XYZ file of C-alpha atoms in Angstrom:
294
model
C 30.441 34.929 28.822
C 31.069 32.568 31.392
C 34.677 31.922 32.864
C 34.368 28.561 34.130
C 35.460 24.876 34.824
C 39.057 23.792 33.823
C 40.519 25.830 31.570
C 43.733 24.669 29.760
C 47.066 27.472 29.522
C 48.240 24.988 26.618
C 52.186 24.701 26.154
C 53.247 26.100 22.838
C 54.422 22.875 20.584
C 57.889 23.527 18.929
C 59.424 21.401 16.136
C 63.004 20.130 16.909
C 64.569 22.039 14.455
C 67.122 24.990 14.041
C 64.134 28.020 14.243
C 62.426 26.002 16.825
C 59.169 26.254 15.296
C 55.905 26.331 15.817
C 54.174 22.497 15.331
C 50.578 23.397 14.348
C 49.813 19.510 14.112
C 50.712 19.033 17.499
C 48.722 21.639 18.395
C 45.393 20.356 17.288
C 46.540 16.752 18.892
C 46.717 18.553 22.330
C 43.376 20.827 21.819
C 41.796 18.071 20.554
C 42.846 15.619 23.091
C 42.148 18.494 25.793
C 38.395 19.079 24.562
C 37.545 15.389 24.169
C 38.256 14.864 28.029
C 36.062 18.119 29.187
C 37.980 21.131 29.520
C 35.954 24.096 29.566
C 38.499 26.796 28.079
C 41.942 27.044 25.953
C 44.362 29.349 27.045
C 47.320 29.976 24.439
C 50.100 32.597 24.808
C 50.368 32.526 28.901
C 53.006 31.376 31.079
C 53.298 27.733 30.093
C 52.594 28.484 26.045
C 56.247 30.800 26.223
C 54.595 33.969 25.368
C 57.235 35.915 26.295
C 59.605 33.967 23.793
C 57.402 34.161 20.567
C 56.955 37.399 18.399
C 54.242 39.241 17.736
C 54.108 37.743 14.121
C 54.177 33.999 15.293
C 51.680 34.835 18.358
C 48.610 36.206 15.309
C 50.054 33.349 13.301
C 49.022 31.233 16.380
C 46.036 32.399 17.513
C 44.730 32.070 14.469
C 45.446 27.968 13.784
C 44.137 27.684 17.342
C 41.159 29.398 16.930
C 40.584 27.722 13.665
C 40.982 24.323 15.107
C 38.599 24.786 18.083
C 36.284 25.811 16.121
C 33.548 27.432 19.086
C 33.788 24.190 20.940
C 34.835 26.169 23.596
C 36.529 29.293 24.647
C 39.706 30.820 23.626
C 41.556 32.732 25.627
C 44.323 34.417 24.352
C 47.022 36.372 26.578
C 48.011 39.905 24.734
C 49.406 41.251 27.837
C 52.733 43.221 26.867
C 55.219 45.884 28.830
C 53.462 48.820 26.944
C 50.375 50.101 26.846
C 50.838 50.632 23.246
C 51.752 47.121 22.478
C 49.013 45.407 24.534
C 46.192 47.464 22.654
C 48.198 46.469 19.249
C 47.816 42.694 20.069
C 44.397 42.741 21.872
C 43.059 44.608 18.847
C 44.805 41.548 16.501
C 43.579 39.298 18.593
C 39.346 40.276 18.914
C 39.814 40.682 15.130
C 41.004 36.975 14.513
C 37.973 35.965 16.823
C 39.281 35.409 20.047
C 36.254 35.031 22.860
C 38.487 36.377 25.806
C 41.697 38.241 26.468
C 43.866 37.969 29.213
C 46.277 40.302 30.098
C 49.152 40.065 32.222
C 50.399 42.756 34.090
C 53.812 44.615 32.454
C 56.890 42.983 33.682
C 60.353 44.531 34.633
C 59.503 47.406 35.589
C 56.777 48.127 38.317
C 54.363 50.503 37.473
C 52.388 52.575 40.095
C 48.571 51.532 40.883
C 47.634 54.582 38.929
C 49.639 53.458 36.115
C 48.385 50.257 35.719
C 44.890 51.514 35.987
C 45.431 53.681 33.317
C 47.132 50.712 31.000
C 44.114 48.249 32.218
C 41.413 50.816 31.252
C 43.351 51.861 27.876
C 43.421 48.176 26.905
C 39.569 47.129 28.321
C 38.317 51.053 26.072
C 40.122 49.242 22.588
C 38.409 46.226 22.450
C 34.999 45.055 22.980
C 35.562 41.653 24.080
C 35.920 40.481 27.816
C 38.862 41.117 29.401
C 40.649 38.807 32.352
C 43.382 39.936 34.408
C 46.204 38.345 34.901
C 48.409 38.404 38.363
C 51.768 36.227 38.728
C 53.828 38.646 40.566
C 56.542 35.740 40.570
C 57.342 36.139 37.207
C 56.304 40.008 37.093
C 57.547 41.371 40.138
C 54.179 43.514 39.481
C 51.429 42.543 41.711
C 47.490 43.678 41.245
C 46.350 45.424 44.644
C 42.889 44.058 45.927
C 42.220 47.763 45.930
C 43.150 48.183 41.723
C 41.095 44.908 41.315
C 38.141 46.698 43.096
C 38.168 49.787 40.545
C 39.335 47.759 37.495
C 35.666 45.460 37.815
C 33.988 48.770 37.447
C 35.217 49.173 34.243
C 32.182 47.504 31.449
C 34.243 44.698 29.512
C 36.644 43.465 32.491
C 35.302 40.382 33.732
C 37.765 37.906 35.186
C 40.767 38.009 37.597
C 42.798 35.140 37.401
C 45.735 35.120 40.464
C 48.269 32.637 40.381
C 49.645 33.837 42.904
C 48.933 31.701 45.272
C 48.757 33.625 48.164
C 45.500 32.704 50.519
C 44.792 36.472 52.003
C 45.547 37.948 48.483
C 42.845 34.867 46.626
C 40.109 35.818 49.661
C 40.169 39.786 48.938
C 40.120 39.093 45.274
C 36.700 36.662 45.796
C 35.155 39.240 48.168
C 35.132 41.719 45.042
C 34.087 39.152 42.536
C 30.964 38.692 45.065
C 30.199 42.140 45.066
C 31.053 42.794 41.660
C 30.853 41.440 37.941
C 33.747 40.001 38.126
C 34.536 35.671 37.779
C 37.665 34.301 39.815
C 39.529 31.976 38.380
C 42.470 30.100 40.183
C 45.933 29.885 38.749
C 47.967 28.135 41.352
C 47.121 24.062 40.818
C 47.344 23.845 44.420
C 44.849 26.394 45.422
C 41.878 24.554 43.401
C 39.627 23.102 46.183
C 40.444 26.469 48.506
C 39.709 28.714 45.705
C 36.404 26.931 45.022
C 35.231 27.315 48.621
C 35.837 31.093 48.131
C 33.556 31.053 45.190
C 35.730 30.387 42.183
C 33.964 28.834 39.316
C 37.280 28.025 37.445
C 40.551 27.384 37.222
C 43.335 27.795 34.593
C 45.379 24.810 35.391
C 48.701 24.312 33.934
C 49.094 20.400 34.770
C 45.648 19.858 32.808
C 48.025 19.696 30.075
C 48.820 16.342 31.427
C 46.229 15.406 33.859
C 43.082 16.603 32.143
C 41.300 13.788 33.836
C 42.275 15.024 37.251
C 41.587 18.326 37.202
C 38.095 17.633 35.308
C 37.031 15.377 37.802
C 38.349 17.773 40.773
C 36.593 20.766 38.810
C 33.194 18.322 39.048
C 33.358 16.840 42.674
C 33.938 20.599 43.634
C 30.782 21.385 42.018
C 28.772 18.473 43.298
C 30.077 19.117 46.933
C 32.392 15.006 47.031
C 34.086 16.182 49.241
C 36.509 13.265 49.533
C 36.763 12.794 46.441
C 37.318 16.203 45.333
C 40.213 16.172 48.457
C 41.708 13.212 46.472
C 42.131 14.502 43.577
C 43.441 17.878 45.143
C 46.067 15.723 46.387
C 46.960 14.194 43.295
C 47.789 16.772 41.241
C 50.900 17.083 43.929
C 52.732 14.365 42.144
C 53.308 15.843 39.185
C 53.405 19.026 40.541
C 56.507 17.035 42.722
C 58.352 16.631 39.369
C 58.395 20.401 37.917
C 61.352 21.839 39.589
C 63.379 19.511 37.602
C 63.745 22.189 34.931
C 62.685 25.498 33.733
C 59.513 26.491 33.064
C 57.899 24.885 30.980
C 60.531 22.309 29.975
C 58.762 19.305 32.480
C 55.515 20.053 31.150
C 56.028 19.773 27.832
C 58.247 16.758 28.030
C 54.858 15.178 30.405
C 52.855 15.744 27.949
C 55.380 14.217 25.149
C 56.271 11.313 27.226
C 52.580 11.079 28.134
C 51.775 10.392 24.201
C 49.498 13.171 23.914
C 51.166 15.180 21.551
C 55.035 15.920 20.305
C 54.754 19.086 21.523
C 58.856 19.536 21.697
C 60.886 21.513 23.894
C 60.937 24.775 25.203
C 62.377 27.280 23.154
C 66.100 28.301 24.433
C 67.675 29.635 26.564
C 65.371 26.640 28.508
C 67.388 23.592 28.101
C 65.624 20.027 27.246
C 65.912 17.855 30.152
C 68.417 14.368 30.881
C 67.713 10.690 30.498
C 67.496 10.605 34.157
C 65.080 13.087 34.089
C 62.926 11.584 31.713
C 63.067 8.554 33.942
C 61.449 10.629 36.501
C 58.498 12.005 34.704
C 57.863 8.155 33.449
C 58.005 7.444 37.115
C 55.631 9.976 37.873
C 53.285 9.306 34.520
C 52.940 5.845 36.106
C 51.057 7.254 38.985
C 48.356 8.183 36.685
C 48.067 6.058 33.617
């Protein structure tokens, strides 16, 4: 399987109601909207889809509406990754069952397990299932970073076969591309602004939060990549910095979602609490920034 071109972490669409619930017709809107423009990949249960804020009964629920409603167009990638080893194997297991192509798996968060340890976990959860595996590094939100040197022994193992790092750290991207050279392994960039640099490692792919909203953008920076434009492909890079621009405005993912919903892609709702939906004023600045762009 090949991990490539832009692949969408989709937000998780909520109703506005009391449970904050999941909205499986905005769902479809946004995959369908998503696949019609080019992505390459959907990603559900990561960083920007809340994971950590739905249970394990609404995340199977989930994955298995998405998977229904892409139907093999593409990819799904589904993030299983959990704080025990026990947990993670529970959900990947789930997860290859419902017909999931991929799983990504974060590393535990909270606490911060020894390189031994989390070779142990990786190679517990890779041994349980048979699909491919992609690891997952955003020590910003983990406090649990993946040593080059793990990375190295974990692509030895048969069914890992991507790294994604958003962590966006240049020296940390470069020693993770030198082992996907050597080894079976695909690199695929998780920091939005670490595309084009990423690519000139040898990255194939990206996982690109703001392709929630700018799936043009990043589908047409994925291609001039590939065809070597250059200027173009610096454009675009450039782009994506004005909505990026907007995002500190709340808590991830409020600003994405509300994009997206002020975009008129999808009603994909807020983010669950305790992340707060955003002002008036705010909204007036993501309609500032939308303008930019459509």
């Amino acid at each position: 399987m090949k991990m490539e071109g832009i692949i969408t972490p989709i937000v998780t669409p909520f109703h506005r109601d009391a449970e904050e619930s999941i909205n499986y017709e905005a769902t479809k809107q946004l995959i369908d909207h998503l696949i019609d423009h080019g992505v390459k990949g959907i990603f559900i249960l990561g960083s920007n889809g809340e994971f950590h804020v739905l249970s394990e009964e609404e995340k199977v629920a989930y994955a298995k509406a998405v998977i229904d409603i892409v139907d093999h167009r593409v990819p799904v990638y589904v993030g299983t990754g959990c704080c025990s080893t026990k947990e993670t194997i529970r959900l990947s297991k789930k997860m290859e069952a419902l017909g999931a192509d991929a799983l990504s798996v974060i590393t535990p968060y909270f606490l911060k397990p020894s390189d031994e340890d989390l070779y142990a976990h990786y190679k517990a959860v890779a041994e349980s299932v048979s699909i491919p595996i992609m690891l997952y590094n955003i020590p910003k939100a983990t406090g649990c970073p993946l040593s080059p040197q793990l990375v190295d022994r974990l692509a030895d193992i048969e069914n890992i076969k991507g790294i994604k790092d958003s962590s966006g750290e240049a020296e940390r991207l470069q020693a993770y591309a030198q082992i996907a050279k050597e080894k079976d392994l695909q690199l695929l960039i998780g920091s939005d602004s670490k595309i084009s640099y990423g690519y000139g490692l040898g990255a194939k792919g990206a996982v690109a939060g703001t392709s929630n909203v700018i799936v043009d953008t990043l589908v047409g920076l994925d291609k001039a990549l590939k065809e070597g434009n250059e200027e173009k492909a610096k454009k675009l890079q450039k782009d994506i910095d004005v909505l990026r621009g907007v995002l500190p405005l709340g808590t991830v993912p409020s600003v994405m979602k509300r994009a997206v919903e002020l975009a008129g892609i999808a009603e994909v709702g807020p983010a669950r609490r305790p992340v707060r939906e955003l002002s008036a004023e705010d909204d007036e600045k993501i309609k500032e920034m939308l303008h930019y762009y459509f």
